[in-house]
Short mmCIF file of C-alpha atoms in Angstrom, two decimals:
data_model
loop_
_atom_site.label_atom_id
_atom_site.label_comp_id
_atom_site.label_asym_id
_atom_site.label_seq_id
_atom_site.Cartn_x
_atom_site.Cartn_y
_atom_site.Cartn_z
CA MET A 1 43.50 69.93 -98.26
CA ASP A 2 40.50 69.33 -100.39
CA ALA A 3 37.17 68.05 -99.80
CA SER A 4 38.10 64.37 -100.26
CA ASP A 5 40.48 64.66 -97.42
CA TYR A 6 37.88 66.16 -95.06
CA ILE A 7 35.53 63.41 -96.00
CA ALA A 8 38.25 60.72 -95.31
CA ILE A 9 38.95 62.28 -91.94
CA GLY A 10 35.18 62.34 -91.14
CA ALA A 11 34.77 58.71 -92.16
CA LEU A 12 37.84 57.76 -89.92
CA ILE A 13 36.28 59.56 -86.95
CA ILE A 14 32.87 57.97 -87.71
CA SER A 15 34.62 54.40 -87.93
CA ALA A 16 36.54 55.02 -84.69
CA ILE A 17 33.35 56.00 -82.81
CA SER A 18 31.58 53.02 -84.20
CA LEU A 19 34.47 50.78 -83.23
CA PHE A 20 34.42 52.09 -79.57
CA GLN A 21 30.56 51.58 -79.43
CA ASN A 22 30.99 48.04 -80.69
CA TYR A 23 33.61 47.31 -78.00
CA LYS A 24 31.22 48.66 -75.15
CA TYR A 25 28.45 46.58 -76.54
CA SER A 26 30.69 43.49 -76.55
CA LYS A 27 31.66 44.08 -72.85
CA LYS A 28 28.03 44.38 -71.92
CA GLN A 29 27.15 41.17 -73.87
CA ASP A 30 29.96 39.25 -72.07
CA ASP A 31 28.47 40.54 -68.71
CA VAL A 32 25.06 39.18 -69.72
CA ILE A 33 26.43 35.96 -70.85
CA LEU A 34 28.24 35.51 -67.33
CA LEU A 35 25.00 36.45 -65.56
CA GLU A 36 23.16 33.93 -67.60
CA LYS A 37 25.56 31.14 -66.74
CA LYS A 38 25.28 32.03 -62.99
CA LEU A 39 21.48 31.95 -63.22
CA ASN A 40 21.60 28.55 -64.96
CA ALA A 41 23.83 27.37 -62.30
CA MET A 42 21.48 28.52 -59.57
CA LEU A 43 18.40 27.09 -61.31
CA ILE A 44 20.09 23.64 -61.69
CA GLN A 45 21.07 23.73 -57.88
CA LYS A 46 17.49 24.60 -57.03
CA GLU A 47 16.14 21.73 -59.08
CA GLU A 48 18.57 19.37 -57.50
CA ASP A 49 17.72 20.55 -53.89
CA GLU A 50 14.02 20.04 -54.78
CA ARG A 51 14.67 16.54 -56.11
CA ASN A 52 16.67 15.64 -52.89
CA ASN A 53 13.89 17.17 -50.71
CA LYS A 54 11.44 14.84 -52.31
CA ILE A 55 13.35 11.80 -51.17
CA GLN A 56 14.33 13.33 -47.77
CA ALA A 57 12.61 12.15 -44.61
CA ASP A 58 12.47 14.06 -41.36
CA ILE A 59 11.49 12.24 -38.27
CA LYS A 60 9.90 14.30 -35.38
CA ALA A 61 8.45 13.42 -31.99
CA ARG A 62 6.44 15.03 -29.12
CA TYR A 63 4.50 13.99 -26.01
CA TYR A 64 0.87 14.58 -25.83
CA GLN A 65 -1.67 13.79 -22.96
CA ILE A 66 -4.96 11.96 -23.13
CA GLY A 67 -6.71 12.13 -19.74
CA LYS A 68 -4.09 11.14 -17.32
CA ASN A 69 -2.02 9.04 -19.73
CA TYR A 70 0.96 10.30 -21.87
CA ARG A 71 1.84 9.14 -25.34
CA LEU A 72 4.61 9.90 -27.54
CA LYS A 73 3.82 10.58 -31.14
CA ILE A 74 6.65 9.93 -33.77
CA TRP A 75 5.96 11.13 -37.33
CA ASN A 76 7.73 11.55 -40.52
CA ASP A 77 7.53 15.30 -41.49
CA GLY A 78 9.47 14.92 -44.69
CA SER A 79 8.19 14.09 -48.06
CA GLY A 80 10.31 10.92 -48.59
CA LEU A 81 10.16 7.48 -46.99
CA ALA A 82 11.92 6.79 -43.73
CA ARG A 83 13.03 3.19 -43.79
CA ASP A 84 14.23 1.07 -40.93
CA VAL A 85 13.32 3.65 -38.22
CA GLN A 86 14.75 2.79 -34.74
CA ILE A 87 14.50 4.33 -31.32
CA ILE A 88 17.27 4.33 -28.73
CA ALA A 89 15.82 5.48 -25.49
CA HIS A 90 17.88 6.23 -22.47
CA ASP A 91 17.48 4.70 -19.01
CA ASN A 92 15.46 7.62 -17.69
CA SER A 93 13.01 7.54 -20.63
CA PRO A 94 9.34 6.95 -19.66
CA LEU A 95 8.79 4.81 -22.82
CA LEU A 96 7.80 1.21 -22.28
CA ASP A 97 10.54 -1.17 -23.66
CA SER A 98 7.86 -3.73 -24.76
CA GLU A 99 6.11 -0.91 -26.88
CA ILE A 100 9.43 -0.08 -28.49
CA GLU A 101 10.30 -3.69 -29.19
CA ALA A 102 6.80 -4.46 -30.63
CA LYS A 103 6.70 -1.52 -33.07
CA PHE A 104 10.33 -0.87 -34.15
CA PRO A 105 12.00 -1.03 -36.50
CA LEU A 106 9.28 0.21 -38.96
CA ASP A 107 8.99 2.24 -42.18
CA LEU A 108 7.39 5.65 -41.97
CA GLU A 109 5.97 7.19 -45.19
CA SER A 110 5.42 10.91 -45.41
CA LYS A 111 3.13 12.26 -42.86
CA GLN A 112 2.71 8.69 -41.36
CA ASN A 113 2.92 8.46 -37.56
CA VAL A 114 3.16 5.85 -34.77
CA ASP A 115 2.08 6.34 -31.13
CA LEU A 116 3.84 4.86 -28.03
CA MET A 117 2.58 4.71 -24.44
CA ALA A 118 4.63 6.30 -21.82
CA SER A 119 4.79 5.43 -18.19
CA VAL A 120 4.99 8.76 -16.28
CA GLY A 121 5.23 8.94 -12.65
CA PHE A 122 6.37 11.55 -9.98
CA ASP A 123 9.91 10.31 -10.14
CA THR A 124 10.06 10.36 -13.98
CA PRO A 125 12.20 13.35 -15.28
CA SER A 126 10.06 15.83 -17.33
CA LYS A 127 12.96 16.21 -19.78
CA HIS A 128 14.90 13.39 -21.59
CA GLU A 129 16.79 12.63 -24.77
CA LEU A 130 15.62 10.19 -27.50
CA LYS A 131 17.84 9.08 -30.30
CA LEU A 132 16.12 8.26 -33.54
CA CYS A 133 17.92 6.52 -36.56
CA TRP A 134 16.61 5.86 -40.02
CA LEU A 135 17.59 5.42 -43.60
CA ASP A 136 16.53 8.06 -45.99
CA GLY A 137 15.72 7.88 -49.77
CA LYS A 138 19.22 7.74 -50.74
CA GLY A 139 20.09 4.85 -48.48
CA GLN A 140 22.03 7.11 -46.03
CA GLU A 141 21.74 6.59 -42.30
CA ILE A 142 20.44 9.61 -40.48
CA GLN A 143 20.68 10.07 -36.79
CA LYS A 144 18.67 12.59 -34.71
CA ILE A 145 18.79 13.33 -30.90
CA LEU A 146 15.61 14.94 -29.67
CA THR A 147 15.23 16.50 -26.29
CA LEU A 148 11.64 15.84 -25.30
CA THR A 149 9.64 17.47 -22.48
CA ARG A 150 6.15 16.52 -21.26
#
C-alpha cells in the first residue's frame, strides 16, 4: 500500500464521520420542526380561546342586604354581551314576580348589573335555586342554575 491508498482510506473515514454527523443534525432538525408545529398549534388555540372569551358572557347573582331589606344583584361578569337574559324563579323564591316581569328579559353588557327586590320573611327558605338563561355573543343559549343563600 502506498501513500495514496492511506489518503483514500482517511478520506473515506472522514466522509463516513461527516455523513453520520449530518444524519444526527437532520434528526435534531426534524425534532425542532415538530416542536415548532406544536407550539404554533398551541398559539393558534390560545388566540381562538381569547377571541371566544371576548364574546363570552357570564351571568352571576348574589343577595345583599340594605338595612332590613334584601336585594338580588345580577351582573354580567364576562366580557361579552348577554342578550335576552331571563330568570326562572322557583316557587320558594323570595323574588317578587312583578319585579321579574318588569325588568326581564333584558340585555346585560360587560360589568352591567340589575337589582331586584326580595321579599324575605321568617318562613322564606334561606337557600333556593335560580335559573338564568341568556344568549351569548355566538348566539348560543346558555343556561345556568345558581344556588343562592341569603
